Short mmCIF file of C-alpha atoms in Angstrom, two decimals:
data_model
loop_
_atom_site.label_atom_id
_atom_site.label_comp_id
_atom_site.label_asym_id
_atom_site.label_seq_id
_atom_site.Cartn_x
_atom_site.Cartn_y
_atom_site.Cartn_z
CA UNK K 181 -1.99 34.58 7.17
CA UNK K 182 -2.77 31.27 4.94
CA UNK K 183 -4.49 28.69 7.27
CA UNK K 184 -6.56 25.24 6.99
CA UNK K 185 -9.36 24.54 8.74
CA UNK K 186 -10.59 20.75 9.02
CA UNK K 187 -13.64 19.29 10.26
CA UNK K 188 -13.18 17.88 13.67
CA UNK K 189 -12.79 14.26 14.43
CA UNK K 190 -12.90 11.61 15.64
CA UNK K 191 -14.82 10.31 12.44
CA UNK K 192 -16.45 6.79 13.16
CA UNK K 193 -17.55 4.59 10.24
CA UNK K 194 -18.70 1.32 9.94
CA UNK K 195 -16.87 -0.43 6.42
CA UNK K 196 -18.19 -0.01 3.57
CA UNK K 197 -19.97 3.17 4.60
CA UNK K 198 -19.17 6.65 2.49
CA UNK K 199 -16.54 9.05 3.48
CA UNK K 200 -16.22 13.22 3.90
CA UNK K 201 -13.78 14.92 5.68
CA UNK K 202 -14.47 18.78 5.12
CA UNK K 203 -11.16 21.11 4.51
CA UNK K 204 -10.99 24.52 4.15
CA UNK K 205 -8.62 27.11 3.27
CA UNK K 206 -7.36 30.62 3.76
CA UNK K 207 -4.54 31.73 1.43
CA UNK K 208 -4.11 34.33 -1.07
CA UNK K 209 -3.82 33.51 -4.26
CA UNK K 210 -4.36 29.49 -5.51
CA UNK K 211 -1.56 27.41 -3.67
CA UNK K 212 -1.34 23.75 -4.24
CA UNK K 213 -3.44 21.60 -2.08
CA UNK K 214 -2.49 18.23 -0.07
CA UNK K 215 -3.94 15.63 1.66
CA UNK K 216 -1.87 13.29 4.23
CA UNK K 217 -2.21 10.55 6.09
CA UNK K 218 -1.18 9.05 9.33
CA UNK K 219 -0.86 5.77 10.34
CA UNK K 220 -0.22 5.19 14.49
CA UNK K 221 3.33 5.18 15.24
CA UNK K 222 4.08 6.35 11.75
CA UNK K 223 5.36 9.55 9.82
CA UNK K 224 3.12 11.54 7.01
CA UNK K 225 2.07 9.98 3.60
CA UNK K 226 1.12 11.86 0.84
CA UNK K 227 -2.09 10.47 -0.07
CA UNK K 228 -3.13 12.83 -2.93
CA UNK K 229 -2.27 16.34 -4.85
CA UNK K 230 -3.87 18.89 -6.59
CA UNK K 231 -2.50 21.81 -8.35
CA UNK K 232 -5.04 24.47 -9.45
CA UNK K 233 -8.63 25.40 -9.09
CA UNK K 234 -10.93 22.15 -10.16
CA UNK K 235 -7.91 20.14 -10.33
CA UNK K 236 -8.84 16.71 -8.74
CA UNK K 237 -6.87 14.40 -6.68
CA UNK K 238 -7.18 10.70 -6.40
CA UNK K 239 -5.66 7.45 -4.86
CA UNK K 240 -6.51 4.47 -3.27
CA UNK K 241 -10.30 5.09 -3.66
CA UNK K 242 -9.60 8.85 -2.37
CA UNK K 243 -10.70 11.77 -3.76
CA UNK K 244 -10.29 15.27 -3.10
CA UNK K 245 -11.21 18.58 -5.74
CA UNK K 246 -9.96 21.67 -5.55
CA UNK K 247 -13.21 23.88 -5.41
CA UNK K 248 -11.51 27.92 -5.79
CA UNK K 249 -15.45 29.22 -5.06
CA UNK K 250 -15.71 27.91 -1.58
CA UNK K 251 -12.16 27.36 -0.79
CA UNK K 252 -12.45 23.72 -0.49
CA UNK K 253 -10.90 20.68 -0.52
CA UNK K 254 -13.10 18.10 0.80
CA UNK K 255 -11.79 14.37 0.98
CA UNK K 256 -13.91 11.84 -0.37
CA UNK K 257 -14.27 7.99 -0.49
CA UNK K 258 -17.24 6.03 -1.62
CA UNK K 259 -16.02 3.00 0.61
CA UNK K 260 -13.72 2.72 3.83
CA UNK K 261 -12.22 -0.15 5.17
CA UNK K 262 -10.34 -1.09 8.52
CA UNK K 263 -7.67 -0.42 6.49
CA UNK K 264 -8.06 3.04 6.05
CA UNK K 265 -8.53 3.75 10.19
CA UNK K 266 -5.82 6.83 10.29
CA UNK K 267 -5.21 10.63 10.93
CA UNK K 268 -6.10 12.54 7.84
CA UNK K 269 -4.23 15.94 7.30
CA UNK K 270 -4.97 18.54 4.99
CA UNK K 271 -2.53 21.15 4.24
CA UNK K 272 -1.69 23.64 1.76
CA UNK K 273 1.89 24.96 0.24
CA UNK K 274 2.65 28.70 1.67
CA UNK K 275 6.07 29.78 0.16
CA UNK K 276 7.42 26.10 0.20
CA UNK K 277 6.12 25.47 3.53
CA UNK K 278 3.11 23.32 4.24
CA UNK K 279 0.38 25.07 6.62
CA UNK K 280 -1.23 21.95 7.93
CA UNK K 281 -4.91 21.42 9.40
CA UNK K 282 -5.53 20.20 13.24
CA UNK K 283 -6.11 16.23 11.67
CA UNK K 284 -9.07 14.32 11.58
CA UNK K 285 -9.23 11.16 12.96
CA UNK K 286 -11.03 8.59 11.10
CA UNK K 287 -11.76 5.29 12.91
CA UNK K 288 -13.51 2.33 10.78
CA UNK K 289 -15.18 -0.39 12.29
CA UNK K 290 -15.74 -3.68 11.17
CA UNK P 229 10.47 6.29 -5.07
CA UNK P 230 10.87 9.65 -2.42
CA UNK P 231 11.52 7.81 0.81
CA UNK P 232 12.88 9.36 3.45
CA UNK P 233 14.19 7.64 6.51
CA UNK P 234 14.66 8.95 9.93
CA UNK P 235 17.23 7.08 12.59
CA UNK P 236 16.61 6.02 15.63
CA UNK P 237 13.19 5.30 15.40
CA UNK P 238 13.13 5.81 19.33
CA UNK P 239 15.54 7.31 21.67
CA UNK P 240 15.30 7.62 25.67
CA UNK P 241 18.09 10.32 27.38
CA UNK P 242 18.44 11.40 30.36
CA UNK P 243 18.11 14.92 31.48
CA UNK P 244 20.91 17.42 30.17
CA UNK P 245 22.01 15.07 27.65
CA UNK P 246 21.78 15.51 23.94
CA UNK P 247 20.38 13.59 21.25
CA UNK P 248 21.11 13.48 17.36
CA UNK P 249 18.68 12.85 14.77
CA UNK P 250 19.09 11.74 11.41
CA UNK P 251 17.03 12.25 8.61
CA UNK P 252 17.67 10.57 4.74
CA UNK P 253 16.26 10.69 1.72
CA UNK P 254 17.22 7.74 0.11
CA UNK P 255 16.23 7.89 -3.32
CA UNK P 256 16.30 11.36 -4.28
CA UNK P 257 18.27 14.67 -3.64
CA UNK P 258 16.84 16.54 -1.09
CA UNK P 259 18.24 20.31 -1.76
CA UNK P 260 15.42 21.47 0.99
CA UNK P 261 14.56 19.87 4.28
CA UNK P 262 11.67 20.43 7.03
CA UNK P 263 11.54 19.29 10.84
CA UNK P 264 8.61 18.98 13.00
CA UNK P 265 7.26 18.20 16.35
CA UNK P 266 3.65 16.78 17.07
CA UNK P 267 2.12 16.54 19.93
CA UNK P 268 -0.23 13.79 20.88
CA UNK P 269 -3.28 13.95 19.20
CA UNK P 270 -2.28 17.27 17.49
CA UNK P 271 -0.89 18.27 14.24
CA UNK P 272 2.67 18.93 13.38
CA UNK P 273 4.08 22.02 13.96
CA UNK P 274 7.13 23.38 12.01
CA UNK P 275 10.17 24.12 13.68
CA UNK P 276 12.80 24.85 10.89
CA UNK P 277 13.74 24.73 7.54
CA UNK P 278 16.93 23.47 6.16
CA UNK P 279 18.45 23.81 2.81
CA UNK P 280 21.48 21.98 1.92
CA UNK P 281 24.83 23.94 2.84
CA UNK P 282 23.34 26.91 4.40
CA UNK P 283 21.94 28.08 7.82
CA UNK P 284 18.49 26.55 8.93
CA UNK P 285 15.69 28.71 8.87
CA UNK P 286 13.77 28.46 12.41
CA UNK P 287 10.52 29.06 13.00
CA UNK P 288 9.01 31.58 16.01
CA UNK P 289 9.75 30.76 19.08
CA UNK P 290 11.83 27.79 18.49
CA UNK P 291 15.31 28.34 20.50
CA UNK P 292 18.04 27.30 17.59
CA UNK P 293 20.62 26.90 20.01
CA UNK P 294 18.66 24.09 21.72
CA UNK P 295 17.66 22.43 18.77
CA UNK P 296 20.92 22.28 16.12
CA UNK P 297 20.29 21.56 12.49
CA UNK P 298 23.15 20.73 9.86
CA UNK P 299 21.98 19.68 6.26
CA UNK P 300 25.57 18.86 4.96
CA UNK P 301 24.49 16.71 2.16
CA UNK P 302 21.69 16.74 -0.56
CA UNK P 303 20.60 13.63 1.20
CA UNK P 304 21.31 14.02 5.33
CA UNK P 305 20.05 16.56 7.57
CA UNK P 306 20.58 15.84 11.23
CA UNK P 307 18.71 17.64 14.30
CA UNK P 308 20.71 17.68 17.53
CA UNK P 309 18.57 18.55 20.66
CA UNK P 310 20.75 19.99 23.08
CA UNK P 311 20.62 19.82 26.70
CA UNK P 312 17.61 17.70 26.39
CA UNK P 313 14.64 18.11 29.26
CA UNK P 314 11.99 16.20 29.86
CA UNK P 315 9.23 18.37 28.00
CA UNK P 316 11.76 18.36 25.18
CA UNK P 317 10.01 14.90 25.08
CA UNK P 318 8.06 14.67 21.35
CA UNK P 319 7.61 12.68 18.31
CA UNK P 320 10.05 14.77 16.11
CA UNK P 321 9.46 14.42 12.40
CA UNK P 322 11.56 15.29 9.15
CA UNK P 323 10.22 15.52 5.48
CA UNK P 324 12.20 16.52 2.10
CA UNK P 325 11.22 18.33 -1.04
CA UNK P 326 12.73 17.53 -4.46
CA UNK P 327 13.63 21.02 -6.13
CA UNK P 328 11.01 22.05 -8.26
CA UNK P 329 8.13 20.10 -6.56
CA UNK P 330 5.87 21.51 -3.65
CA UNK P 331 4.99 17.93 -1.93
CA UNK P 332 6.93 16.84 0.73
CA UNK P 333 7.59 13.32 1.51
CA UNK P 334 8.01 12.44 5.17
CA UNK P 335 10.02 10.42 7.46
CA UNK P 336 8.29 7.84 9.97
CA UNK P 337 9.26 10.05 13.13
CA UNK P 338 11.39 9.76 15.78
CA UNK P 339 10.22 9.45 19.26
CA UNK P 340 11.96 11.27 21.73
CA UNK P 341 11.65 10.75 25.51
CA UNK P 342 13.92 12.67 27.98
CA UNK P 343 13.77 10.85 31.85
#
């Protein structure tokens, strides 16, 4: 069956330093591709989108492309702040349901 | 716009008691909803599916007379956990998808602890 396979946390980054959390997927055929996040305490945000093969998310300084060769959707961000300290899911849309990844846990330090 | 609200926020019962959950979206119509559970430090695992004025769908292995769903509105869906024991004891989470549209937008949770 479809699956999502993130790299395992916890991520620890000083601010200002570059982000990449890997994601992979399993599915057949080319489902749309999610990334949440997960503040403590807090529900799921949908932090970016993307539709189709080389389709590319963005928002707040996130990025994430859909890469259909290697089954990837890698989550980028050229600079992290405290702010962004969270779990980060990725997840993909089977049938209407999402399939999420095990989380990654990002921790920023000042 | 898409927010979805989830009441209470936290809830402690006692053993063999039973607990309602609430989950609105409050700016949109909601024709399908989703609950989860997650685990400390794990992701969230899908329990059922509701879609307004029908039977939820549940998920393997999740007992659906322990954990009662109703979605009678395009904006409510409610999760009742029945006869509540203590490793009934979760963070319980709902999301809603706008017909037509494959993101789901999520509730803040609701954490459950059973004494």
């Amino acid at each position: 069956g479809d699956s999502v396979t993130q790299m395992e946390g916890p991520v620890t980054l000083s601010e200002e330093a570059f982000l990449t959390i890997n994601c992979t997927y399993t599915a057949t055929g080319y489902p749309s591709l999610f990334w949440y996040v997960q503040y403590p305490g807090e529900g799921l945000q949908l932090l970016l989108k993307a539709t189709k093969a080389d389709d590319k998310g963005s928002n707040k300084g996130f990025e994430a492309t859909y890469r259909k060769e290697t089954t990837s959707f890698h989550l980028e961000k050229g600079s992290v702040q405290v702010s962004d300290s969270a779990v980060y899911f990725c997840a993909l849309n089977q049938g209407g349901k999402l399939i999420f990844g095990q989380g990654t846990e990002l921790s920023v330090k000042p | 716009g898409a927010v979805v609200s989830q009441h209470p926020s936290r809830v402690i019962c006692k053993s063999g008691t039973s607990v309602k959950i609430e989950c609105r979206s409050l700016d949109f119509q909601a024709t399908t909803m989703f609950w989860y559970r997650q685990f400390p430090k794990q992701s969230l695992m899908l329990m059922a599916t509701s879609n307004e004025g029908s039977k939820a769908t549940y998920e393997q292995g999740v007992e659906k007379d322990k954990f009662l769903i109703n979605h009678a509105s395009l904006t409510l869906s409610t999760l009742t956990v029945t006869s509540a024991h203590p490793e009934d004891s979760s963070f319980y989470i709902c999301s809603a998808r706008v017909s037509g549209r494959d993101e789901q937008y999520f509730g803040p949770g609701t954490r459950l602890t059973v004494t």
